[in-house]
mmCIF file of C-alpha atoms in Angstrom:
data_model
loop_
_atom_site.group_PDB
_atom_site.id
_atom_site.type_symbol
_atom_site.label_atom_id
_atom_site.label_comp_id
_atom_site.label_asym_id
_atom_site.label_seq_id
_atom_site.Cartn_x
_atom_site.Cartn_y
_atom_site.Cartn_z
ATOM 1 C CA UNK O 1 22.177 -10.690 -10.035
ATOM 2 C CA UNK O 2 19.282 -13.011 -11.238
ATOM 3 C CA UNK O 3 16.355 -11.613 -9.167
ATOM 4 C CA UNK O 4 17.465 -8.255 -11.053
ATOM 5 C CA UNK O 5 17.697 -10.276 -14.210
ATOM 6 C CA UNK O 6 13.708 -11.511 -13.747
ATOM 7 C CA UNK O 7 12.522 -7.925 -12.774
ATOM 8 C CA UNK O 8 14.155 -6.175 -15.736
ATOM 9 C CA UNK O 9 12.833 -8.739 -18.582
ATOM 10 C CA UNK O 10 9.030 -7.538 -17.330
ATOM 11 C CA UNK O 11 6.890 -6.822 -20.316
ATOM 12 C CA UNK O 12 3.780 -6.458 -21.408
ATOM 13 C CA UNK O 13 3.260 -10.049 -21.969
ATOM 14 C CA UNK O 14 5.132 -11.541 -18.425
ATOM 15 C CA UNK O 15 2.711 -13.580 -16.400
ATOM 16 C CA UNK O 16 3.043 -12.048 -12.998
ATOM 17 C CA UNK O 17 1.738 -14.891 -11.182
ATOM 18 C CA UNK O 18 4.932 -17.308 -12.831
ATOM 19 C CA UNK O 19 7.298 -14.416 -12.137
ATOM 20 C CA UNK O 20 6.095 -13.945 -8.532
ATOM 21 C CA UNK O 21 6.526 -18.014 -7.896
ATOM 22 C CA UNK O 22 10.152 -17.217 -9.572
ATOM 23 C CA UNK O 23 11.407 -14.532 -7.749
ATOM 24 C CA UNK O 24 9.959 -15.829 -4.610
ATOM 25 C CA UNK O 25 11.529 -19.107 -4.444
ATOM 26 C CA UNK O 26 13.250 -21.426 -1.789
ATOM 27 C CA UNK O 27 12.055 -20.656 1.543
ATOM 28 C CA UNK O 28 10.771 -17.044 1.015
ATOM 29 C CA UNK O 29 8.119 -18.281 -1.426
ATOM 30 C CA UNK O 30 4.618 -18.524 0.037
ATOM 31 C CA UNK O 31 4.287 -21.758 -0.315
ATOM 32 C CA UNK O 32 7.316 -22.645 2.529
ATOM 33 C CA UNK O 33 6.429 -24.440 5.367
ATOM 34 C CA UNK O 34 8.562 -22.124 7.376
ATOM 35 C CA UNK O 35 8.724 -18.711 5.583
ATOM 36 C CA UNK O 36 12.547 -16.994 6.498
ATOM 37 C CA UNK O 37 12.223 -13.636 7.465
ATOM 38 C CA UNK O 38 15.520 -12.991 6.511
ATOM 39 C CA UNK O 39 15.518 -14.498 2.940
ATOM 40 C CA UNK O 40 12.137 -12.757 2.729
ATOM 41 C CA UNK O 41 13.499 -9.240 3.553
ATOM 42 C CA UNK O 42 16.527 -9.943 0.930
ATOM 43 C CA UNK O 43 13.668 -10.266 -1.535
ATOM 44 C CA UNK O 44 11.374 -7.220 -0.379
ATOM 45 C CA UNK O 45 15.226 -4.798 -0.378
ATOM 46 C CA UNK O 46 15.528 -5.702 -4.062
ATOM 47 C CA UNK O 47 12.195 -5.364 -5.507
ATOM 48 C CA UNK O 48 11.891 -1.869 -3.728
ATOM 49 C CA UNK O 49 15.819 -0.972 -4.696
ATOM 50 C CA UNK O 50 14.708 -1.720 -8.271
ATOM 51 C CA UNK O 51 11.623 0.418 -7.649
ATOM 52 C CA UNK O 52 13.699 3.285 -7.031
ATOM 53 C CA UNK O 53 14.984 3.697 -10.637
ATOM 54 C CA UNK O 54 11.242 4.195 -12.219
ATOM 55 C CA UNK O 55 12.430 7.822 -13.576
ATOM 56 C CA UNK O 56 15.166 6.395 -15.731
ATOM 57 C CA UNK O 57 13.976 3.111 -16.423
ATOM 58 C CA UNK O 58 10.522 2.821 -16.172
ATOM 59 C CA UNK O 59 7.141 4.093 -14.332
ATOM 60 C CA UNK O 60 5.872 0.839 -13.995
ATOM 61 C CA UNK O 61 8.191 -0.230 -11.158
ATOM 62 C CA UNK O 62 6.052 0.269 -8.597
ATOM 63 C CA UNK O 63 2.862 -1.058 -9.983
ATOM 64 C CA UNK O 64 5.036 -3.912 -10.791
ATOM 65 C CA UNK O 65 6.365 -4.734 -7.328
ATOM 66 C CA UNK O 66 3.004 -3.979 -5.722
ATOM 67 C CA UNK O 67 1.560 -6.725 -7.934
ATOM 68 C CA UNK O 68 4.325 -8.715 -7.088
ATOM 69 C CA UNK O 69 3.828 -7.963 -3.359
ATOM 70 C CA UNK O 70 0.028 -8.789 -3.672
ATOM 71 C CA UNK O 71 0.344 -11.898 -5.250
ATOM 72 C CA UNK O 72 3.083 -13.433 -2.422
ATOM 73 C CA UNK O 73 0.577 -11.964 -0.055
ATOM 74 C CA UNK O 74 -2.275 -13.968 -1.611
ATOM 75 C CA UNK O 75 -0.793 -17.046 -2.246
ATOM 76 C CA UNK O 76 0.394 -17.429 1.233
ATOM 77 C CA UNK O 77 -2.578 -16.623 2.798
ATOM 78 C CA UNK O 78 -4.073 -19.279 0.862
ATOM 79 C CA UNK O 79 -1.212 -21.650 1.307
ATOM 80 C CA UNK O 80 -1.798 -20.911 4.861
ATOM 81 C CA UNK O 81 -5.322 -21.383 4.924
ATOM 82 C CA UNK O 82 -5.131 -24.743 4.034
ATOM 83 C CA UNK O 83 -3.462 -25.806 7.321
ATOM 84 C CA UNK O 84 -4.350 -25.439 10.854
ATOM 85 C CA UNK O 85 -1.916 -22.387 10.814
ATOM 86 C CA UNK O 86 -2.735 -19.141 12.064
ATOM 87 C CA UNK O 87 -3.331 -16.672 9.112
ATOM 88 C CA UNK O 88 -1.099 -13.746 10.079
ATOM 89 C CA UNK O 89 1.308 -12.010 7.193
ATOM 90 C CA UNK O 90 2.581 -8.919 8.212
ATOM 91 C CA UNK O 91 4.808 -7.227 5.913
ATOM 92 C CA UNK O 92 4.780 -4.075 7.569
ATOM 93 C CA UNK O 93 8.236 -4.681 9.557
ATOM 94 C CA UNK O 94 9.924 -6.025 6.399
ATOM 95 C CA UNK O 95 9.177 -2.828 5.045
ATOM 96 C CA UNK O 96 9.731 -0.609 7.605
ATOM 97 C CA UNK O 97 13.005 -2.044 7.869
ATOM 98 C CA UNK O 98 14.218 -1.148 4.616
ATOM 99 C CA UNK O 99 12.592 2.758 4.819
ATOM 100 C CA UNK O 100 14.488 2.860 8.056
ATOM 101 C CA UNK O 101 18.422 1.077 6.939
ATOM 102 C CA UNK O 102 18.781 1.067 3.297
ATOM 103 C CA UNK O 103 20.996 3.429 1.238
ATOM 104 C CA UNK O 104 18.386 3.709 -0.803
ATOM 105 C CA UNK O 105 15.527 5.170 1.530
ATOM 106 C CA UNK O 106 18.209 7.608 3.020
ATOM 107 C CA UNK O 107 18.944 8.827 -0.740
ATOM 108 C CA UNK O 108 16.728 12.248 -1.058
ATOM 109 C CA UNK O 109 16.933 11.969 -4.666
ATOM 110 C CA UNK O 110 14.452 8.759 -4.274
ATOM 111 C CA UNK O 111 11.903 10.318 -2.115
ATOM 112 C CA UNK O 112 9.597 10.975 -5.022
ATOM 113 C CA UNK O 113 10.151 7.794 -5.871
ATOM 114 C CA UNK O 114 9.527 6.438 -2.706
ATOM 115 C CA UNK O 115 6.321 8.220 -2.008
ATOM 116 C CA UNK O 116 4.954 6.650 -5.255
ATOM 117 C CA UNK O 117 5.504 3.169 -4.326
ATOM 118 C CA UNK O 118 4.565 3.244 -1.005
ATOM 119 C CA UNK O 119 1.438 5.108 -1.921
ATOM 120 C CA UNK O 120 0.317 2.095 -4.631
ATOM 121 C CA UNK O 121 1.483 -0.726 -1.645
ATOM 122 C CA UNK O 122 -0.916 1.667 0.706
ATOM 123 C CA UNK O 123 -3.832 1.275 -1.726
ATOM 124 C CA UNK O 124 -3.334 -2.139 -1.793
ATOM 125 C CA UNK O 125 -3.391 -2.878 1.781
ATOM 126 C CA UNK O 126 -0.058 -3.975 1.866
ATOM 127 C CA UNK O 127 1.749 -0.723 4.267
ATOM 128 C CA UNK O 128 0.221 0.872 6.728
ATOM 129 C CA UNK O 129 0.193 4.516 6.461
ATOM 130 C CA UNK O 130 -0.990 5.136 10.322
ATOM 131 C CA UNK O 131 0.858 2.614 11.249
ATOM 132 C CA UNK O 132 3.984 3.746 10.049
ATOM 133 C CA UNK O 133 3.151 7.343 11.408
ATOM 134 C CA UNK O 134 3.187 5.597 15.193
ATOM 135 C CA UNK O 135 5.911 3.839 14.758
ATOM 136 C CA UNK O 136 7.854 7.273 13.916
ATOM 137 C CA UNK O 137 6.498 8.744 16.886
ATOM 138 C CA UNK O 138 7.384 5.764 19.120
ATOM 139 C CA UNK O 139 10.764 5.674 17.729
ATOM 140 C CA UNK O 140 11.384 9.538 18.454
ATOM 141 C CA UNK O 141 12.245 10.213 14.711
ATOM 142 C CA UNK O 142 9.424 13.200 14.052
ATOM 143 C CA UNK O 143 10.692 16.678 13.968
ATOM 144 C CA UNK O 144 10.172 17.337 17.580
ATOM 145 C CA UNK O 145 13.049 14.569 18.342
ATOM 146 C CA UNK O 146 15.430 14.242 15.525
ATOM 147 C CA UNK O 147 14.481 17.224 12.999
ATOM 148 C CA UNK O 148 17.203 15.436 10.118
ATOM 149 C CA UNK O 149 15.546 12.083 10.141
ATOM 150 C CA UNK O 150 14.992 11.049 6.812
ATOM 151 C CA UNK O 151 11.327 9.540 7.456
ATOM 152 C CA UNK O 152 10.411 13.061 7.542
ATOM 153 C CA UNK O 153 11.198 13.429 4.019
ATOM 154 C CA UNK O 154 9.263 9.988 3.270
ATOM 155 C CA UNK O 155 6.198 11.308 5.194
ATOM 156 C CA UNK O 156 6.290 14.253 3.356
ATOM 157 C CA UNK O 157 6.433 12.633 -0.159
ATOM 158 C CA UNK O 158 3.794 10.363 0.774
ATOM 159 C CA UNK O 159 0.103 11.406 -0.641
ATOM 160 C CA UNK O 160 -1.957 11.976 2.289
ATOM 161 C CA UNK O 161 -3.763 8.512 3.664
ATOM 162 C CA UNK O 162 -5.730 9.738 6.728
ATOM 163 C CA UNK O 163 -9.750 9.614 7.708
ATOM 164 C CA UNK O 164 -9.676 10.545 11.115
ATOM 165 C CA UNK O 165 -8.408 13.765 12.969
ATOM 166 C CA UNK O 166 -6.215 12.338 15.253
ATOM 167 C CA UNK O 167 -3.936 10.795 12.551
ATOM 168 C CA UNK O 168 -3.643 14.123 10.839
ATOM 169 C CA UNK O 169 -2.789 15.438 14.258
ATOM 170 C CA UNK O 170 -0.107 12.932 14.280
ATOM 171 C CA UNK O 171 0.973 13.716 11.113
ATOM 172 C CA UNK O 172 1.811 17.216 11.504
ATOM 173 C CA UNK O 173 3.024 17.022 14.494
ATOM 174 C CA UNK O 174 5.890 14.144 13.544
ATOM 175 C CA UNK O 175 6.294 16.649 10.414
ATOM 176 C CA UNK O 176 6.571 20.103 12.371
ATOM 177 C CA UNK O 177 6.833 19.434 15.894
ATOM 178 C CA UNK O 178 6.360 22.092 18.340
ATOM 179 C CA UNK O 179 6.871 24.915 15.952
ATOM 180 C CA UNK O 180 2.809 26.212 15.469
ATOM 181 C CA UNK O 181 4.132 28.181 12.195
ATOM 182 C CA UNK O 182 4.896 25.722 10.462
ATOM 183 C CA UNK O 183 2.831 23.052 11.718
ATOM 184 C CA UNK O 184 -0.148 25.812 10.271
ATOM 185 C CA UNK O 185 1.985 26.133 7.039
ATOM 186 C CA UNK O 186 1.637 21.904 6.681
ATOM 187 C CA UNK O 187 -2.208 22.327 7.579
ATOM 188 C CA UNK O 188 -2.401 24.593 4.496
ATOM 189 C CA UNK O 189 -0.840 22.391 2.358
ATOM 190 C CA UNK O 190 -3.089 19.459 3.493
ATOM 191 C CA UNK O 191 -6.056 21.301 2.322
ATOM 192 C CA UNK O 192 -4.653 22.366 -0.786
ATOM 193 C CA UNK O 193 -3.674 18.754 -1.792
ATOM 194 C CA UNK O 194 -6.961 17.581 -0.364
ATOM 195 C CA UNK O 195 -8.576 20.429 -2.726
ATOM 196 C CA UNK O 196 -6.357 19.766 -5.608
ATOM 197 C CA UNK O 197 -7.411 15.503 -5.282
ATOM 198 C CA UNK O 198 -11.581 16.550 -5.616
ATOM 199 C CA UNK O 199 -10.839 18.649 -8.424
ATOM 200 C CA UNK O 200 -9.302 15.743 -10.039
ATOM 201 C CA UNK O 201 -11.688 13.307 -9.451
ATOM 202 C CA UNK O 202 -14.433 15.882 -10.273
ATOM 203 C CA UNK O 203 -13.430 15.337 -13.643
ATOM 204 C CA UNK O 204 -13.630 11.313 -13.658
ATOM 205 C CA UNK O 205 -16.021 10.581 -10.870
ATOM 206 C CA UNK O 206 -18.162 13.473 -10.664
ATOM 207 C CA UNK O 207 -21.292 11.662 -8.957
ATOM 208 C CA UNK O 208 -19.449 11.600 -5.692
ATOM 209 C CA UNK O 209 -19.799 15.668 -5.097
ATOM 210 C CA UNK O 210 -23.317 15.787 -6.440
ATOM 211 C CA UNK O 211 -22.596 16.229 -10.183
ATOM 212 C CA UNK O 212 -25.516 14.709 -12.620
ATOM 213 C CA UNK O 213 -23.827 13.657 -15.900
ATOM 214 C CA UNK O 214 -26.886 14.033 -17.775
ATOM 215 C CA UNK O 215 -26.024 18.250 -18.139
ATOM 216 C CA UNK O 216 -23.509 19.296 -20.284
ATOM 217 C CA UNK O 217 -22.720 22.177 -17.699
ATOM 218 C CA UNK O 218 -21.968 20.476 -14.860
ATOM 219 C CA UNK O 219 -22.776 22.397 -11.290
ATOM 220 C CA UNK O 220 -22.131 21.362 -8.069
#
């Protein structure tokens, strides 16, 4: 396939703005005057299908196809600007739409895999981690519904995106349902991946929790 073709020659020295304007050509490129959904959600299945093989063939997939994403993203809302249009890309149901249909997302061996690139598309602004959260609950595929849904998986895999207590609410509760045991078993976790995130950036950022870099023992 030649959209597979262009992803696999990446290197070090590949323009990503050319190979964005390659892969996205015809009328899913940004620049269309009438953007196809459907050609556009052929293009989003492959680049995240070819994301899912970053154990054997490469950890930059996902930074790759996030840069991809954000460039498309860009460039059309610049194209779009231009015009008298109304400026509003959502990618969110593209995406959505593969986590929920492909072969791939329903593979459990690519939920690691999965959790990595939607966690670099989150940081990016490009998916919505409260938003997808909802949309489980709306759909009645949390634990409390459908217990073998394989967003639960996803959600699991995902690192933890969430300012506000109600979302974490949510979370848990599309995660454990009704059962209080586990849903406190999940709260422990939280904390200890919230823990195990400060004592990482401790080490990088340590201004943040009160550190002065001017001692050589740091205390906080």
């Amino acid at each position: 396939m030649q959209e597979i073709q262009k992803l696999d020659s990446m290197s070090s020295d590949t323009n990503m703005s050319d190979l964005c304007k390659s892969f996205f050509d015809g009328s899913a490129s940004p620049t269309s005057a009438t953007l196809d959904q459907d050609r556009f959600q052929e293009k989003l299945n492959i680049l995240l299908a070819w994301a899912m093989s970053l154990f054997t063939l490469g950890v930059h997939r996902p930074y790759a196809i996030c840069t991809l994403l954000k460039l498309w993203h860009d460039e059309r809302t610049a194209h779009l600007a231009k015009g008298k249009h109304e400026i509003d890309i959502d990618v969110f149901p593209a995406m959505y739409n593969w986590l929920d249909t492909s072969a791939s997302a329903r593979n459990p061996a690519n939920v690691l895999a999965i959790g990595i690139t939607l966690g670099e598309l989150t940081r990016s602004g490009l998916f919505s981690y409260g938003r997808y959260i909802r949309t489980l609950i709306a759909q009645g595929k949390t634990a409390r519904c459908n217990g073998h849904s394989h967003h639960l998986g996803i959600l699991r895999a995902l690192p933890i995106f969430v300012k506000g207590k109600d979302l974490m609410y949510q979370r848990r509760m599309a995660l454990s349902g009704d059962d209080w045991e586990l849903c406190e078993r999940d709260e422990r976790e939280e904390q200890e991946q919230m823990e195990a995130f400060k004592e990482e950036v401790h080490e990088y950022v340590p201004e943040i929790f009160g550190y002065s870099t001017s001692h050589t023992c740091l205390q906080y």
